[in-house]
Amino acid sequence: GRHLVLSGILLPLNGGVMTMTHALDDVTPLTWRPTERSDLPALMELVDAAEYIDQAASSVAADQMESYFEHARDRKDCALLVGCDGDAPVAFAWMIGLEPARSDTAWQVRLMGEVAPTHRDKQIGPRMVEWLVGEARRTFVALFPDSDGAMDLFAVTDARNQRRQDLFDACGFEPTSWY
């Protein structure tokens, strides 16, 4: 299927550090913790259920999710969280820092996440995106304190997934390319 790349505004470093005043635990009805390898099958089921409800093509395959997990799990430029209702994972919010193509290019950060259809309409998605953007900014400033560069936040979604497009649009992202 066709996918849409949604890109955030390039965020220059010379501004103040953007932080959230509350952790995701405080702004969502879920309990958040680091993602573990054992969570991956449940997260893929969550993605499959959301894509079925949204009638969208797959945005990430199981092997891609595992690859992102392996890339990110021990890196300082990544954050992998899972939101649980009790013991059940019902959301995830991942910030994946990518290696810059060149030294003069912006640091690219892929934002990934999903909320189970059973837990939608509780403002979890917007709070996740806000947290991810804040975490990316905080991480960028911590990793590159003397840089005058920028970071480019992006997310990928199926072109038919209007719900996800509306979410990222409301959070200040704009469609940048189709593939």
mmCIF file of N, CA, C and O in Angstrom, residues 49-120:
data_model
loop_
_atom_site.group_PDB
_atom_site.id
_atom_site.type_symbol
_atom_site.label_atom_id
_atom_site.label_comp_id
_atom_site.label_asym_id
_atom_site.label_seq_id
_atom_site.Cartn_x
_atom_site.Cartn_y
_atom_site.Cartn_z
ATOM 1 N N ALA A 49 -4.613 -5.255 15.172
ATOM 2 C CA ALA A 49 -5.993 -4.913 15.526
ATOM 3 C C ALA A 49 -6.316 -3.484 15.123
ATOM 4 O O ALA A 49 -7.387 -3.210 14.563
ATOM 5 N N ALA A 50 -5.390 -2.575 15.360
ATOM 6 C CA ALA A 50 -5.616 -1.172 14.989
ATOM 7 C C ALA A 50 -5.718 -1.017 13.479
ATOM 8 O O ALA A 50 -6.591 -0.291 12.973
ATOM 9 N N GLU A 51 -4.856 -1.694 12.750
ATOM 10 C CA GLU A 51 -4.890 -1.586 11.287
ATOM 11 C C GLU A 51 -6.147 -2.225 10.718
ATOM 12 O O GLU A 51 -6.686 -1.753 9.719
ATOM 13 N N TYR A 52 -6.644 -3.272 11.351
ATOM 14 C CA TYR A 52 -7.897 -3.890 10.919
ATOM 15 C C TYR A 52 -9.057 -2.906 11.110
ATOM 16 O O TYR A 52 -9.850 -2.678 10.202
ATOM 17 N N ILE A 53 -9.133 -2.292 12.286
ATOM 18 C CA ILE A 53 -10.197 -1.330 12.574
ATOM 19 C C ILE A 53 -10.090 -0.114 11.658
ATOM 20 O O ILE A 53 -11.089 0.399 11.158
ATOM 21 N N ASP A 54 -8.862 0.357 11.428
ATOM 22 C CA ASP A 54 -8.642 1.544 10.603
ATOM 23 C C ASP A 54 -8.673 1.245 9.105
ATOM 24 O O ASP A 54 -8.579 2.165 8.298
ATOM 25 N N GLN A 55 -8.778 -0.033 8.754
ATOM 26 C CA GLN A 55 -8.735 -0.471 7.355
ATOM 27 C C GLN A 55 -7.501 0.088 6.659
ATOM 28 O O GLN A 55 -7.565 0.638 5.560
ATOM 29 N N ALA A 56 -6.372 -0.056 7.312
ATOM 30 C CA ALA A 56 -5.111 0.477 6.813
ATOM 31 C C ALA A 56 -4.145 -0.654 6.512
ATOM 32 O O ALA A 56 -4.207 -1.715 7.131
ATOM 33 N N ALA A 57 -3.256 -0.396 5.585
ATOM 34 C CA ALA A 57 -2.202 -1.360 5.276
ATOM 35 C C ALA A 57 -1.205 -1.369 6.434
ATOM 36 O O ALA A 57 -1.110 -0.406 7.202
ATOM 37 N N SER A 58 -0.464 -2.435 6.548
ATOM 38 C CA SER A 58 0.488 -2.585 7.636
ATOM 39 C C SER A 58 1.539 -1.489 7.597
ATOM 40 O O SER A 58 2.160 -1.233 6.571
ATOM 41 N N SER A 59 1.737 -0.837 8.738
ATOM 42 C CA SER A 59 2.757 0.206 8.833
ATOM 43 C C SER A 59 4.087 -0.361 9.312
ATOM 44 O O SER A 59 5.129 0.238 9.113
ATOM 45 N N VAL A 60 4.036 -1.522 9.936
ATOM 46 C CA VAL A 60 5.249 -2.167 10.415
ATOM 47 C C VAL A 60 4.991 -3.673 10.498
ATOM 48 O O VAL A 60 3.970 -4.109 11.017
ATOM 49 N N ALA A 61 5.911 -4.434 9.962
ATOM 50 C CA ALA A 61 5.824 -5.892 10.034
ATOM 51 C C ALA A 61 6.549 -6.364 11.295
ATOM 52 O O ALA A 61 7.345 -5.620 11.885
ATOM 53 N N ALA A 62 6.282 -7.594 11.693
ATOM 54 C CA ALA A 62 6.873 -8.133 12.925
ATOM 55 C C ALA A 62 8.396 -8.082 12.873
ATOM 56 O O ALA A 62 9.042 -7.703 13.855
ATOM 57 N N ASP A 63 8.992 -8.448 11.733
ATOM 58 C CA ASP A 63 10.457 -8.424 11.652
ATOM 59 C C ASP A 63 10.999 -6.994 11.701
ATOM 60 O O ASP A 63 12.067 -6.746 12.258
ATOM 61 N N GLN A 64 10.240 -6.023 11.166
ATOM 62 C CA GLN A 64 10.660 -4.625 11.265
ATOM 63 C C GLN A 64 10.593 -4.147 12.718
ATOM 64 O O GLN A 64 11.484 -3.438 13.181
ATOM 65 N N MET A 65 9.526 -4.530 13.410
ATOM 66 C CA MET A 65 9.386 -4.122 14.806
ATOM 67 C C MET A 65 10.535 -4.698 15.629
ATOM 68 O O MET A 65 11.126 -3.998 16.455
ATOM 69 N N GLU A 66 10.872 -5.943 15.394
ATOM 70 C CA GLU A 66 11.985 -6.551 16.115
ATOM 71 C C GLU A 66 13.304 -5.859 15.768
ATOM 72 O O GLU A 66 14.136 -5.613 16.641
ATOM 73 N N SER A 67 13.460 -5.492 14.505
ATOM 74 C CA SER A 67 14.669 -4.789 14.080
ATOM 75 C C SER A 67 14.781 -3.425 14.756
ATOM 76 O O SER A 67 15.855 -3.044 15.235
ATOM 77 N N TYR A 68 13.673 -2.680 14.820
ATOM 78 C CA TYR A 68 13.686 -1.394 15.521
ATOM 79 C C TYR A 68 14.008 -1.594 16.996
ATOM 80 O O TYR A 68 14.771 -0.828 17.592
ATOM 81 N N PHE A 69 13.432 -2.617 17.597
ATOM 82 C CA PHE A 69 13.687 -2.909 19.001
ATOM 83 C C PHE A 69 15.176 -3.178 19.224
ATOM 84 O O PHE A 69 15.787 -2.630 20.140
ATOM 85 N N GLU A 70 15.759 -4.030 18.385
ATOM 86 C CA GLU A 70 17.187 -4.365 18.513
ATOM 87 C C GLU A 70 18.059 -3.131 18.316
ATOM 88 O O GLU A 70 19.035 -2.936 19.022
ATOM 89 N N HIS A 71 17.698 -2.295 17.335
ATOM 90 C CA HIS A 71 18.449 -1.065 17.059
ATOM 91 C C HIS A 71 18.399 -0.131 18.261
ATOM 92 O O HIS A 71 19.385 0.518 18.596
ATOM 93 N N ALA A 72 17.265 -0.057 18.917
ATOM 94 C CA ALA A 72 17.008 1.015 19.871
ATOM 95 C C ALA A 72 17.174 0.649 21.341
ATOM 96 O O ALA A 72 17.362 1.531 22.165
ATOM 97 N N ARG A 73 17.116 -0.602 21.692
ATOM 98 C CA ARG A 73 16.942 -0.962 23.104
ATOM 99 C C ARG A 73 18.049 -0.490 24.028
ATOM 100 O O ARG A 73 17.788 -0.214 25.187
ATOM 101 N N ASP A 74 19.267 -0.387 23.579
ATOM 102 C CA ASP A 74 20.356 0.033 24.462
ATOM 103 C C ASP A 74 20.971 1.366 24.061
ATOM 104 O O ASP A 74 22.053 1.708 24.515
ATOM 105 N N ARG A 75 20.279 2.126 23.232
ATOM 106 C CA ARG A 75 20.833 3.388 22.735
ATOM 107 C C ARG A 75 20.306 4.572 23.541
ATOM 108 O O ARG A 75 19.163 4.573 23.988
ATOM 109 N N LYS A 76 21.143 5.577 23.667
ATOM 110 C CA LYS A 76 20.750 6.783 24.397
ATOM 111 C C LYS A 76 19.881 7.706 23.562
ATOM 112 O O LYS A 76 19.270 8.628 24.095
ATOM 113 N N ASP A 77 19.827 7.493 22.244
ATOM 114 C CA ASP A 77 19.032 8.367 21.371
ATOM 115 C C ASP A 77 17.685 7.739 21.017
ATOM 116 O O ASP A 77 17.055 8.126 20.045
ATOM 117 N N CYS A 78 17.240 6.796 21.834
ATOM 118 C CA CYS A 78 15.967 6.110 21.588
ATOM 119 C C CYS A 78 15.219 5.938 22.915
ATOM 120 O O CYS A 78 15.822 5.906 23.982
ATOM 121 N N ALA A 79 13.908 5.836 22.802
ATOM 122 C CA ALA A 79 13.072 5.549 23.967
ATOM 123 C C ALA A 79 11.971 4.598 23.528
ATOM 124 O O ALA A 79 11.297 4.862 22.523
ATOM 125 N N LEU A 80 11.824 3.512 24.213
ATOM 126 C CA LEU A 80 10.834 2.495 23.874
ATOM 127 C C LEU A 80 9.935 2.262 25.085
ATOM 128 O O LEU A 80 10.342 1.644 26.061
ATOM 129 N N LEU A 81 8.705 2.751 25.024
ATOM 130 C CA LEU A 81 7.774 2.585 26.135
ATOM 131 C C LEU A 81 6.555 1.784 25.713
ATOM 132 O O LEU A 81 6.112 1.863 24.571
ATOM 133 N N VAL A 82 6.031 1.049 26.658
ATOM 134 C CA VAL A 82 4.774 0.331 26.459
ATOM 135 C C VAL A 82 3.819 0.775 27.566
ATOM 136 O O VAL A 82 4.221 0.922 28.718
ATOM 137 N N GLY A 83 2.572 1.051 27.167
ATOM 138 C CA GLY A 83 1.538 1.450 28.115
ATOM 139 C C GLY A 83 0.649 0.261 28.424
ATOM 140 O O GLY A 83 0.143 -0.400 27.522
ATOM 141 N N CYS A 84 0.460 -0.013 29.703
ATOM 142 C CA CYS A 84 -0.307 -1.192 30.116
ATOM 143 C C CYS A 84 -1.553 -0.805 30.896
ATOM 144 O O CYS A 84 -1.560 0.146 31.671
ATOM 145 N N ASP A 85 -2.600 -1.580 30.660
ATOM 146 C CA ASP A 85 -3.817 -1.525 31.461
ATOM 147 C C ASP A 85 -3.765 -2.796 32.299
ATOM 148 O O ASP A 85 -3.990 -3.893 31.781
ATOM 149 N N GLY A 86 -3.398 -2.661 33.555
ATOM 150 C CA GLY A 86 -3.085 -3.847 34.352
ATOM 151 C C GLY A 86 -1.771 -4.407 33.835
ATOM 152 O O GLY A 86 -0.791 -3.690 33.728
ATOM 153 N N ASP A 87 -1.786 -5.681 33.447
ATOM 154 C CA ASP A 87 -0.585 -6.299 32.883
ATOM 155 C C ASP A 87 -0.597 -6.319 31.366
ATOM 156 O O ASP A 87 0.390 -6.709 30.749
ATOM 157 N N ALA A 88 -1.697 -5.917 30.748
ATOM 158 C CA ALA A 88 -1.847 -6.039 29.296
ATOM 159 C C ALA A 88 -1.330 -4.806 28.567
ATOM 160 O O ALA A 88 -1.798 -3.690 28.820
ATOM 161 N N PRO A 89 -0.368 -4.992 27.635
ATOM 162 C CA PRO A 89 0.072 -3.871 26.803
ATOM 163 C C PRO A 89 -1.069 -3.425 25.876
ATOM 164 O O PRO A 89 -1.639 -4.242 25.149
ATOM 165 N N VAL A 90 -1.417 -2.140 25.941
ATOM 166 C CA VAL A 90 -2.499 -1.608 25.109
ATOM 167 C C VAL A 90 -2.052 -0.374 24.323
ATOM 168 O O VAL A 90 -2.854 0.221 23.597
ATOM 169 N N ALA A 91 -0.793 0.002 24.445
ATOM 170 C CA ALA A 91 -0.251 1.131 23.689
ATOM 171 C C ALA A 91 1.269 1.038 23.712
ATOM 172 O O ALA A 91 1.858 0.402 24.595
ATOM 173 N N PHE A 92 1.889 1.654 22.715
ATOM 174 C CA PHE A 92 3.338 1.810 22.773
ATOM 175 C C PHE A 92 3.721 3.132 22.141
ATOM 176 O O PHE A 92 3.040 3.645 21.255
ATOM 177 N N ALA A 93 4.796 3.702 22.650
ATOM 178 C CA ALA A 93 5.336 4.966 22.162
ATOM 179 C C ALA A 93 6.844 4.794 22.032
ATOM 180 O O ALA A 93 7.528 4.587 23.034
ATOM 181 N N TRP A 94 7.323 4.815 20.784
ATOM 182 C CA TRP A 94 8.738 4.603 20.525
ATOM 183 C C TRP A 94 9.320 5.818 19.829
ATOM 184 O O TRP A 94 8.755 6.333 18.870
ATOM 185 N N MET A 95 10.481 6.251 20.286
ATOM 186 C CA MET A 95 11.277 7.285 19.636
ATOM 187 C C MET A 95 12.555 6.609 19.176
ATOM 188 O O MET A 95 13.318 6.084 19.996
ATOM 189 N N ILE A 96 12.772 6.583 17.870
ATOM 190 C CA ILE A 96 13.914 5.882 17.294
ATOM 191 C C ILE A 96 14.846 6.900 16.641
ATOM 192 O O ILE A 96 14.533 7.466 15.590
ATOM 193 N N GLY A 97 15.997 7.133 17.275
ATOM 194 C CA GLY A 97 16.999 8.010 16.670
ATOM 195 C C GLY A 97 17.711 7.274 15.547
ATOM 196 O O GLY A 97 18.096 6.119 15.704
ATOM 197 N N LEU A 98 17.863 7.946 14.414
ATOM 198 C CA LEU A 98 18.523 7.349 13.249
ATOM 199 C C LEU A 98 19.854 8.053 12.998
ATOM 200 O O LEU A 98 19.989 9.251 13.258
ATOM 201 N N GLU A 99 20.800 7.304 12.484
ATOM 202 C CA GLU A 99 22.108 7.892 12.186
ATOM 203 C C GLU A 99 21.951 8.909 11.064
ATOM 204 O O GLU A 99 21.280 8.641 10.069
ATOM 205 N N PRO A 100 22.558 10.103 11.206
ATOM 206 C CA PRO A 100 22.452 11.089 10.127
ATOM 207 C C PRO A 100 23.162 10.593 8.871
ATOM 208 O O PRO A 100 24.188 9.917 8.953
ATOM 209 N N ALA A 101 22.573 10.916 7.713
ATOM 210 C CA ALA A 101 23.162 10.515 6.441
ATOM 211 C C ALA A 101 24.505 11.217 6.216
ATOM 212 O O ALA A 101 25.434 10.653 5.662
ATOM 213 N N ARG A 102 24.580 12.477 6.656
ATOM 214 C CA ARG A 102 25.809 13.267 6.545
ATOM 215 C C ARG A 102 25.934 14.107 7.804
ATOM 216 O O ARG A 102 24.970 14.338 8.506
ATOM 217 N N SER A 103 27.124 14.606 8.047
ATOM 218 C CA SER A 103 27.335 15.407 9.253
ATOM 219 C C SER A 103 26.573 16.732 9.216
ATOM 220 O O SER A 103 26.313 17.324 10.252
ATOM 221 N N ASP A 104 26.206 17.202 8.024
ATOM 222 C CA ASP A 104 25.510 18.487 7.919
ATOM 223 C C ASP A 104 23.993 18.329 7.787
ATOM 224 O O ASP A 104 23.292 19.275 7.482
ATOM 225 N N THR A 105 23.493 17.123 8.031
ATOM 226 C CA THR A 105 22.047 16.911 7.954
ATOM 227 C C THR A 105 21.451 16.873 9.350
ATOM 228 O O THR A 105 22.136 16.633 10.336
ATOM 229 N N ALA A 106 20.156 17.121 9.415
ATOM 230 C CA ALA A 106 19.452 17.099 10.695
ATOM 231 C C ALA A 106 19.417 15.673 11.248
ATOM 232 O O ALA A 106 19.393 14.700 10.499
ATOM 233 N N TRP A 107 19.418 15.574 12.576
ATOM 234 C CA TRP A 107 19.251 14.281 13.233
ATOM 235 C C TRP A 107 17.811 13.860 13.024
ATOM 236 O O TRP A 107 16.887 14.576 13.380
ATOM 237 N N GLN A 108 17.609 12.703 12.413
ATOM 238 C CA GLN A 108 16.261 12.221 12.149
ATOM 239 C C GLN A 108 15.801 11.303 13.267
ATOM 240 O O GLN A 108 16.552 10.469 13.760
ATOM 241 N N VAL A 109 14.526 11.487 13.631
ATOM 242 C CA VAL A 109 13.925 10.702 14.702
ATOM 243 C C VAL A 109 12.580 10.190 14.207
ATOM 244 O O VAL A 109 11.709 10.976 13.839
ATOM 245 N N ARG A 110 12.440 8.874 14.181
ATOM 246 C CA ARG A 110 11.159 8.286 13.801
ATOM 247 C C ARG A 110 10.320 8.092 15.052
ATOM 248 O O ARG A 110 10.774 7.536 16.049
ATOM 249 N N LEU A 111 9.092 8.571 14.976
ATOM 250 C CA LEU A 111 8.142 8.376 16.060
ATOM 251 C C LEU A 111 7.207 7.244 15.666
ATOM 252 O O LEU A 111 6.658 7.247 14.568
ATOM 253 N N MET A 112 7.067 6.274 16.537
ATOM 254 C CA MET A 112 6.195 5.134 16.286
ATOM 255 C C MET A 112 5.287 4.947 17.488
ATOM 256 O O MET A 112 5.694 5.232 18.619
ATOM 257 N N GLY A 113 4.112 4.467 17.239
ATOM 258 C CA GLY A 113 3.238 4.172 18.356
ATOM 259 C C GLY A 113 1.868 3.751 17.882
ATOM 260 O O GLY A 113 1.523 3.879 16.709
ATOM 261 N N GLU A 114 1.113 3.246 18.810
ATOM 262 C CA GLU A 114 -0.262 2.822 18.524
ATOM 263 C C GLU A 114 -0.984 2.683 19.844
ATOM 264 O O GLU A 114 -0.376 2.447 20.884
ATOM 265 N N VAL A 115 -2.297 2.848 19.763
ATOM 266 C CA VAL A 115 -3.180 2.641 20.901
ATOM 267 C C VAL A 115 -4.208 1.598 20.485
ATOM 268 O O VAL A 115 -4.785 1.694 19.395
ATOM 269 N N ALA A 116 -4.420 0.622 21.329
ATOM 270 C CA ALA A 116 -5.406 -0.423 21.026
ATOM 271 C C ALA A 116 -6.773 0.213 20.790
ATOM 272 O O ALA A 116 -7.144 1.172 21.479
ATOM 273 N N PRO A 117 -7.530 -0.317 19.814
ATOM 274 C CA PRO A 117 -8.871 0.225 19.551
ATOM 275 C C PRO A 117 -9.747 0.289 20.802
ATOM 276 O O PRO A 117 -10.556 1.203 20.940
ATOM 277 N N THR A 118 -9.562 -0.632 21.729
ATOM 278 C CA THR A 118 -10.360 -0.645 22.965
ATOM 279 C C THR A 118 -10.031 0.514 23.903
ATOM 280 O O THR A 118 -10.778 0.783 24.840
ATOM 281 N N HIS A 119 -8.926 1.198 23.659
ATOM 282 C CA HIS A 119 -8.479 2.267 24.552
ATOM 283 C C HIS A 119 -8.403 3.625 23.858
ATOM 284 O O HIS A 119 -7.786 4.560 24.372
ATOM 285 N N ARG A 120 -9.032 3.732 22.719
ATOM 286 C CA ARG A 120 -9.038 5.014 22.012
ATOM 287 C C ARG A 120 -10.053 5.956 22.646
ATOM 288 O O ARG A 120 -10.834 5.572 23.502
#
